[in-house]
Structure formats: structure tokens, C-alpha cells
Amino acid sequence: LAAVSELTKRALLLEAGCIAVDGPTTHAISTYISKGRGAATYVRPQKHQTIMPNISRVEVVTSDGSGIHRFGEALAVKIWIKHDRPMAKGCLALYIVNQFQQDVIYAWAFYPDVQFGTKNGESFLTCRFPSLRLNVGLFDLRIHLSEPPQGVLYEQLDGICPFEVIRADKSILWGWNPEDCAYHEQWNWNV
């Protein structure tokens, strides 16, 4: 969204340097979201099949289901791990990376707290963020599948499952900008 006027509650939506919508803010946001970024999904290419434990699929479930995520809504990351042979003590590290290539969230599934891959087959893990408060901007995932430190690194995926965080809940004087911060925490002021 290029410009939002608080006084008139109107917005301009630009596409390729041209005005696509000049109207009510809710209409501009709805138009933007309906275009989406596409599915935030990774599927392992057939040509990269291996007998080593590997990540066969990753899906980011955004609030709008189109690669667009609304600030403060729940977000889930679903991960399918194929292991034709058992893993000793499977470890998974999930990073959410912003458009400036900064890791802004780190979530892990480590042995013994989370146990997976102990038998031949496939494991399905879901990481849920009940109220994701990332700042607006573009994000993707980095994932490491391994054994504990000094053990085998089975796979490292980087730059997968792109998605975008937007804010439609309220506006601030200077607008929402990706470079302002990485994350919004709740706070209270007293005077």
C-alpha cells in the first residue's frame, strides 16, 4: 500500500508504478491480499531424492492462506521429514528470516524434548505461533535437520516458503515500515 490517509480512510494501491486502486482502505487491502504471493510451500524436487533423512515438504500456513499473513494472527509451519533409516536423536532448527537476511525468530525441536525420526518412515512436525507479531515485510524460512552437535548435518534449506506480513489492524503516524524493527512487543506507557 503506497499511501493511506487517516482523515479520509482512503488508500492508493500501486502496481508496477501505476495506481491499481484509489478508494476505501478496506477495498485496497482486500485487493492487495487477493493477489497474494502464492503458496508458501516447499516440495523436495524429485531429482534430489536421497536415502539420508531429509525434509520432503514444508508449508507455511498464513492467516489468509495465500502467502499473506496478518500481524498478530496465528501462523503455523508444517514440516514433513522422510527417514528411510532411523535417526539417533533428530534435531530440527527453524529460522524465520526477514528481507534483510536477518534471523528474526528461532524455534527448535531437539531431542529429548521433541522426539522424531526414531523409526523408519516419515515424521510430521508442526510449529505453531499463536500470535505472530513480526513487523511488516517479506520473510522466508531456513531449516537445519541434523543430529545433536558434532553429529551429522542431514540437510540445510535456505530461502524457502516466502510469505509477507501486513498490518491492517491500525495505522501509526509514520506508517509501518520493514526497516523500523523486526518484531513488535506489547507495552504500556505511564505518565
PDB file of C-alpha atoms in Angstrom:
ATOM      1  CA  LEU A   1       0.000   0.000   0.000  1.00  0.00           C
ATOM      2  CA  ALA A   2       1.576   3.214  -1.127  1.00  0.00           C
ATOM      3  CA  ALA A   3      -0.369   5.763   0.877  1.00  0.00           C
ATOM      4  CA  VAL A   4      -3.131   5.742   3.482  1.00  0.00           C
ATOM      5  CA  SER A   5      -4.924   8.893   4.572  1.00  0.00           C
ATOM      6  CA  GLU A   6      -6.170   8.669   8.171  1.00  0.00           C
ATOM      7  CA  LEU A   7      -8.571  11.574   7.606  1.00  0.00           C
ATOM      8  CA  THR A   8     -10.382  10.118   4.614  1.00  0.00           C
ATOM      9  CA  LYS A   9      -9.751   6.385   5.226  1.00  0.00           C
ATOM     10  CA  ARG A  10      -8.758   6.089   1.554  1.00  0.00           C
ATOM     11  CA  ALA A  11      -5.764   4.314   0.109  1.00  0.00           C
ATOM     12  CA  LEU A  12      -3.739   4.025  -3.073  1.00  0.00           C
ATOM     13  CA  LEU A  13      -2.543   0.636  -4.213  1.00  0.00           C
ATOM     14  CA  LEU A  14       0.296   0.778  -6.728  1.00  0.00           C
ATOM     15  CA  GLU A  15       1.239  -2.000  -9.144  1.00  0.00           C
ATOM     16  CA  ALA A  16       4.252  -1.605 -11.444  1.00  0.00           C
ATOM     17  CA  GLY A  17       4.247   2.158 -10.826  1.00  0.00           C
ATOM     18  CA  CYS A  18       0.570   2.610 -11.756  1.00  0.00           C
ATOM     19  CA  ILE A  19      -2.430   3.196  -9.500  1.00  0.00           C
ATOM     20  CA  ALA A  20      -4.389  -0.068  -9.243  1.00  0.00           C
ATOM     21  CA  VAL A  21      -6.850   1.068  -6.551  1.00  0.00           C
ATOM     22  CA  ASP A  22      -7.787   4.551  -5.348  1.00  0.00           C
ATOM     23  CA  GLY A  23     -10.588   4.045  -2.874  1.00  0.00           C
ATOM     24  CA  PRO A  24     -11.578   2.939   0.606  1.00  0.00           C
ATOM     25  CA  THR A  25      -8.704   1.476   2.614  1.00  0.00           C
ATOM     26  CA  THR A  26     -10.540  -1.811   3.167  1.00  0.00           C
ATOM     27  CA  HIS A  27     -11.012  -2.242  -0.607  1.00  0.00           C
ATOM     28  CA  ALA A  28      -7.321  -1.526  -1.314  1.00  0.00           C
ATOM     29  CA  ILE A  29      -6.210  -4.031   1.345  1.00  0.00           C
ATOM     30  CA  SER A  30      -8.646  -6.662   0.089  1.00  0.00           C
ATOM     31  CA  THR A  31      -7.395  -6.222  -3.496  1.00  0.00           C
ATOM     32  CA  TYR A  32      -3.766  -6.486  -2.364  1.00  0.00           C
ATOM     33  CA  ILE A  33      -4.397  -9.627  -0.324  1.00  0.00           C
ATOM     34  CA  SER A  34      -6.414 -11.327  -3.060  1.00  0.00           C
ATOM     35  CA  LYS A  35      -3.400 -11.134  -5.391  1.00  0.00           C
ATOM     36  CA  GLY A  36      -1.262 -12.834  -2.719  1.00  0.00           C
ATOM     37  CA  ARG A  37       2.303 -14.073  -3.092  1.00  0.00           C
ATOM     38  CA  GLY A  38       1.245 -17.599  -3.867  1.00  0.00           C
ATOM     39  CA  ALA A  39       1.523 -20.649  -1.680  1.00  0.00           C
ATOM     40  CA  ALA A  40       4.310 -20.589   0.870  1.00  0.00           C
ATOM     41  CA  THR A  41       5.280 -24.211   0.201  1.00  0.00           C
ATOM     42  CA  TYR A  42       8.466 -26.158  -0.466  1.00  0.00           C
ATOM     43  CA  VAL A  43       8.394 -29.646  -2.018  1.00  0.00           C
ATOM     44  CA  ARG A  44      11.627 -31.583  -2.392  1.00  0.00           C
ATOM     45  CA  PRO A  45      12.487 -31.890  -6.107  1.00  0.00           C
ATOM     46  CA  GLN A  46      12.359 -35.455  -7.463  1.00  0.00           C
ATOM     47  CA  LYS A  47      15.930 -35.150  -8.765  1.00  0.00           C
ATOM     48  CA  HIS A  48      17.194 -34.533  -5.196  1.00  0.00           C
ATOM     49  CA  GLN A  49      15.971 -37.810  -3.690  1.00  0.00           C
ATOM     50  CA  THR A  50      18.310 -39.461  -1.188  1.00  0.00           C
ATOM     51  CA  ILE A  51      18.330 -42.287   1.353  1.00  0.00           C
ATOM     52  CA  MET A  52      19.605 -39.889   4.050  1.00  0.00           C
ATOM     53  CA  PRO A  53      16.967 -38.315   6.312  1.00  0.00           C
ATOM     54  CA  ASN A  54      15.601 -35.268   4.508  1.00  0.00           C
ATOM     55  CA  ILE A  55      12.897 -32.655   4.504  1.00  0.00           C
ATOM     56  CA  SER A  56      10.349 -33.709   1.906  1.00  0.00           C
ATOM     57  CA  ARG A  57       7.869 -30.850   2.314  1.00  0.00           C
ATOM     58  CA  VAL A  58       7.428 -27.576   4.223  1.00  0.00           C
ATOM     59  CA  GLU A  59       4.318 -25.436   4.317  1.00  0.00           C
ATOM     60  CA  VAL A  60       3.757 -22.070   5.996  1.00  0.00           C
ATOM     61  CA  VAL A  61       0.088 -21.687   6.888  1.00  0.00           C
ATOM     62  CA  THR A  62      -0.568 -17.933   6.813  1.00  0.00           C
ATOM     63  CA  SER A  63      -3.684 -16.228   8.141  1.00  0.00           C
ATOM     64  CA  ASP A  64      -5.006 -15.501   4.639  1.00  0.00           C
ATOM     65  CA  GLY A  65      -3.782 -18.782   3.128  1.00  0.00           C
ATOM     66  CA  SER A  66      -2.133 -17.068   0.167  1.00  0.00           C
ATOM     67  CA  GLY A  67       1.349 -16.274   1.427  1.00  0.00           C
ATOM     68  CA  ILE A  68      -0.050 -13.131   3.097  1.00  0.00           C
ATOM     69  CA  HIS A  69      -0.107 -13.042   6.884  1.00  0.00           C
ATOM     70  CA  ARG A  70      -1.912 -10.501   9.045  1.00  0.00           C
ATOM     71  CA  PHE A  71       0.049  -9.161  12.019  1.00  0.00           C
ATOM     72  CA  GLY A  72      -0.972 -10.741  15.331  1.00  0.00           C
ATOM     73  CA  GLU A  73      -2.741 -13.751  13.805  1.00  0.00           C
ATOM     74  CA  ALA A  74      -1.727 -17.385  14.331  1.00  0.00           C
ATOM     75  CA  LEU A  75       0.869 -18.848  11.950  1.00  0.00           C
ATOM     76  CA  ALA A  76       1.916 -22.493  11.564  1.00  0.00           C
ATOM     77  CA  VAL A  77       4.881 -24.153   9.870  1.00  0.00           C
ATOM     78  CA  LYS A  78       4.304 -27.786   8.852  1.00  0.00           C
ATOM     79  CA  ILE A  79       7.356 -29.950   8.138  1.00  0.00           C
ATOM     80  CA  TRP A  80       7.449 -33.459   6.681  1.00  0.00           C
ATOM     81  CA  ILE A  81      10.691 -35.378   7.295  1.00  0.00           C
ATOM     82  CA  LYS A  82      11.455 -38.584   5.399  1.00  0.00           C
ATOM     83  CA  HIS A  83      13.808 -41.050   7.091  1.00  0.00           C
ATOM     84  CA  ASP A  84      14.266 -44.412   5.396  1.00  0.00           C
ATOM     85  CA  ARG A  85      16.564 -45.289   8.253  1.00  0.00           C
ATOM     86  CA  PRO A  86      16.090 -44.191  11.878  1.00  0.00           C
ATOM     87  CA  MET A  87      17.733 -41.047  13.212  1.00  0.00           C
ATOM     88  CA  ALA A  88      19.595 -41.391  16.521  1.00  0.00           C
ATOM     89  CA  LYS A  89      18.432 -38.119  18.105  1.00  0.00           C
ATOM     90  CA  GLY A  90      16.784 -35.931  15.474  1.00  0.00           C
ATOM     91  CA  CYS A  91      17.200 -32.172  15.797  1.00  0.00           C
ATOM     92  CA  LEU A  92      15.404 -29.532  13.754  1.00  0.00           C
ATOM     93  CA  ALA A  93      16.140 -25.795  13.785  1.00  0.00           C
ATOM     94  CA  LEU A  94      13.629 -23.413  12.188  1.00  0.00           C
ATOM     95  CA  TYR A  95      14.545 -19.793  11.459  1.00  0.00           C
ATOM     96  CA  ILE A  96      12.248 -17.095  10.116  1.00  0.00           C
ATOM     97  CA  VAL A  97      14.437 -14.719   8.094  1.00  0.00           C
ATOM     98  CA  ASN A  98      13.441 -11.190   7.076  1.00  0.00           C
ATOM     99  CA  GLN A  99      14.055  -9.396   3.783  1.00  0.00           C
ATOM    100  CA  PHE A 100      17.324  -8.015   5.188  1.00  0.00           C
ATOM    101  CA  GLN A 101      18.591 -11.602   5.687  1.00  0.00           C
ATOM    102  CA  GLN A 102      18.359 -11.312   9.480  1.00  0.00           C
ATOM    103  CA  ASP A 103      17.178 -14.287  11.529  1.00  0.00           C
ATOM    104  CA  VAL A 104      14.269 -12.804  13.477  1.00  0.00           C
ATOM    105  CA  ILE A 105      12.763 -15.953  15.026  1.00  0.00           C
ATOM    106  CA  TYR A 106      14.473 -19.186  16.039  1.00  0.00           C
ATOM    107  CA  ALA A 107      12.339 -22.194  17.021  1.00  0.00           C
ATOM    108  CA  TRP A 108      13.777 -25.641  17.623  1.00  0.00           C
ATOM    109  CA  ALA A 109      12.698 -29.243  18.043  1.00  0.00           C
ATOM    110  CA  PHE A 110      15.579 -31.000  19.828  1.00  0.00           C
ATOM    111  CA  TYR A 111      15.972 -34.359  21.485  1.00  0.00           C
ATOM    112  CA  PRO A 112      14.873 -35.212  24.212  1.00  0.00           C
ATOM    113  CA  ASP A 113      12.073 -32.588  24.384  1.00  0.00           C
ATOM    114  CA  VAL A 114      10.765 -33.372  20.893  1.00  0.00           C
ATOM    115  CA  GLN A 115      11.466 -36.859  19.572  1.00  0.00           C
ATOM    116  CA  PHE A 116      11.014 -37.747  15.901  1.00  0.00           C
ATOM    117  CA  GLY A 117      12.597 -39.998  13.294  1.00  0.00           C
ATOM    118  CA  THR A 118      13.277 -42.862  15.690  1.00  0.00           C
ATOM    119  CA  LYS A 119      11.769 -45.430  13.286  1.00  0.00           C
ATOM    120  CA  ASN A 120      11.868 -45.873   9.515  1.00  0.00           C
ATOM    121  CA  GLY A 121       9.242 -43.824   7.697  1.00  0.00           C
ATOM    122  CA  GLU A 122       8.133 -40.220   7.851  1.00  0.00           C
ATOM    123  CA  SER A 123       7.649 -37.730  10.674  1.00  0.00           C
ATOM    124  CA  PHE A 124       5.299 -34.757  10.600  1.00  0.00           C
ATOM    125  CA  LEU A 125       6.093 -31.769  12.807  1.00  0.00           C
ATOM    126  CA  THR A 126       4.089 -28.573  13.241  1.00  0.00           C
ATOM    127  CA  CYS A 127       5.449 -25.407  14.833  1.00  0.00           C
ATOM    128  CA  ARG A 128       2.656 -23.007  15.868  1.00  0.00           C
ATOM    129  CA  PHE A 129       2.993 -19.324  16.650  1.00  0.00           C
ATOM    130  CA  PRO A 130      -0.303 -18.387  18.368  1.00  0.00           C
ATOM    131  CA  SER A 131       0.026 -14.632  17.782  1.00  0.00           C
ATOM    132  CA  LEU A 132       2.877 -13.784  15.404  1.00  0.00           C
ATOM    133  CA  ARG A 133       3.951 -10.177  15.920  1.00  0.00           C
ATOM    134  CA  LEU A 134       6.620  -9.801  13.260  1.00  0.00           C
ATOM    135  CA  ASN A 135       6.889  -6.344  11.742  1.00  0.00           C
ATOM    136  CA  VAL A 136       5.573  -5.868   8.218  1.00  0.00           C
ATOM    137  CA  GLY A 137       7.759  -7.133   5.410  1.00  0.00           C
ATOM    138  CA  LEU A 138       8.891 -10.138   3.405  1.00  0.00           C
ATOM    139  CA  PHE A 139      10.063 -13.322   5.127  1.00  0.00           C
ATOM    140  CA  ASP A 140      11.201 -16.848   4.301  1.00  0.00           C
ATOM    141  CA  LEU A 141      12.492 -19.897   6.163  1.00  0.00           C
ATOM    142  CA  ARG A 142      15.850 -21.500   6.893  1.00  0.00           C
ATOM    143  CA  ILE A 143      15.748 -25.052   8.278  1.00  0.00           C
ATOM    144  CA  HIS A 144      18.503 -27.359   9.568  1.00  0.00           C
ATOM    145  CA  LEU A 145      17.892 -31.095  10.036  1.00  0.00           C
ATOM    146  CA  SER A 146      20.645 -32.833  11.998  1.00  0.00           C
ATOM    147  CA  GLU A 147      21.756 -34.943  14.901  1.00  0.00           C
ATOM    148  CA  PRO A 148      22.988 -33.204  18.109  1.00  0.00           C
ATOM    149  CA  PRO A 149      26.201 -31.083  17.985  1.00  0.00           C
ATOM    150  CA  GLN A 150      29.176 -32.866  16.414  1.00  0.00           C
ATOM    151  CA  GLY A 151      26.661 -35.225  14.769  1.00  0.00           C
ATOM    152  CA  VAL A 152      25.533 -35.475  11.156  1.00  0.00           C
ATOM    153  CA  LEU A 153      24.008 -32.460   9.392  1.00  0.00           C
ATOM    154  CA  TYR A 154      21.468 -34.142   7.129  1.00  0.00           C
ATOM    155  CA  GLU A 155      20.109 -31.098   5.360  1.00  0.00           C
ATOM    156  CA  GLN A 156      20.040 -27.312   5.380  1.00  0.00           C
ATOM    157  CA  LEU A 157      17.376 -25.465   3.397  1.00  0.00           C
ATOM    158  CA  ASP A 158      17.534 -21.709   2.937  1.00  0.00           C
ATOM    159  CA  GLY A 159      15.201 -19.141   1.372  1.00  0.00           C
ATOM    160  CA  ILE A 160      12.158 -21.407   1.179  1.00  0.00           C
ATOM    161  CA  CYS A 161       8.437 -20.720   1.695  1.00  0.00           C
ATOM    162  CA  PRO A 162       8.308 -16.940   1.172  1.00  0.00           C
ATOM    163  CA  PHE A 163       5.482 -15.041   2.841  1.00  0.00           C
ATOM    164  CA  GLU A 164       4.595 -11.448   3.668  1.00  0.00           C
ATOM    165  CA  VAL A 165       3.370  -9.880   6.901  1.00  0.00           C
ATOM    166  CA  ILE A 166       0.960  -6.966   6.609  1.00  0.00           C
ATOM    167  CA  ARG A 167      -0.832  -4.777   9.144  1.00  0.00           C
ATOM    168  CA  ALA A 168      -4.433  -3.808   8.665  1.00  0.00           C
ATOM    169  CA  ASP A 169      -5.342  -3.569  12.353  1.00  0.00           C
ATOM    170  CA  LYS A 170      -4.376   0.085  12.819  1.00  0.00           C
ATOM    171  CA  SER A 171      -2.036   2.687  11.437  1.00  0.00           C
ATOM    172  CA  ILE A 172       0.575   4.922  13.041  1.00  0.00           C
ATOM    173  CA  LEU A 173       1.740   8.436  12.202  1.00  0.00           C
ATOM    174  CA  TRP A 174       4.728   7.395  10.062  1.00  0.00           C
ATOM    175  CA  GLY A 175       3.201   4.185   8.696  1.00  0.00           C
ATOM    176  CA  TRP A 176       4.503   0.643   9.029  1.00  0.00           C
ATOM    177  CA  ASN A 177       7.993   0.172   7.572  1.00  0.00           C
ATOM    178  CA  PRO A 178      10.039  -3.062   7.412  1.00  0.00           C
ATOM    179  CA  GLU A 179      13.259  -1.260   8.341  1.00  0.00           C
ATOM    180  CA  ASP A 180      11.866   0.159  11.612  1.00  0.00           C
ATOM    181  CA  CYS A 181      12.170  -3.066  13.630  1.00  0.00           C
ATOM    182  CA  ALA A 182      11.894  -6.843  13.359  1.00  0.00           C
ATOM    183  CA  TYR A 183       9.209  -7.549  15.936  1.00  0.00           C
ATOM    184  CA  HIS A 184       6.519  -5.746  17.934  1.00  0.00           C
ATOM    185  CA  GLU A 185       6.157  -6.453  21.626  1.00  0.00           C
ATOM    186  CA  GLN A 186       3.230  -5.358  23.793  1.00  0.00           C
ATOM    187  CA  TRP A 187       3.911  -2.370  26.047  1.00  0.00           C
ATOM    188  CA  ASN A 188       2.314   0.216  28.322  1.00  0.00           C
ATOM    189  CA  TRP A 189       3.300   3.820  28.935  1.00  0.00           C
ATOM    190  CA  ASN A 190       2.712   5.683  32.206  1.00  0.00           C
ATOM    191  CA  VAL A 191       2.955   9.435  32.649  1.00  0.00           C
TER     192      VAL A 191
END
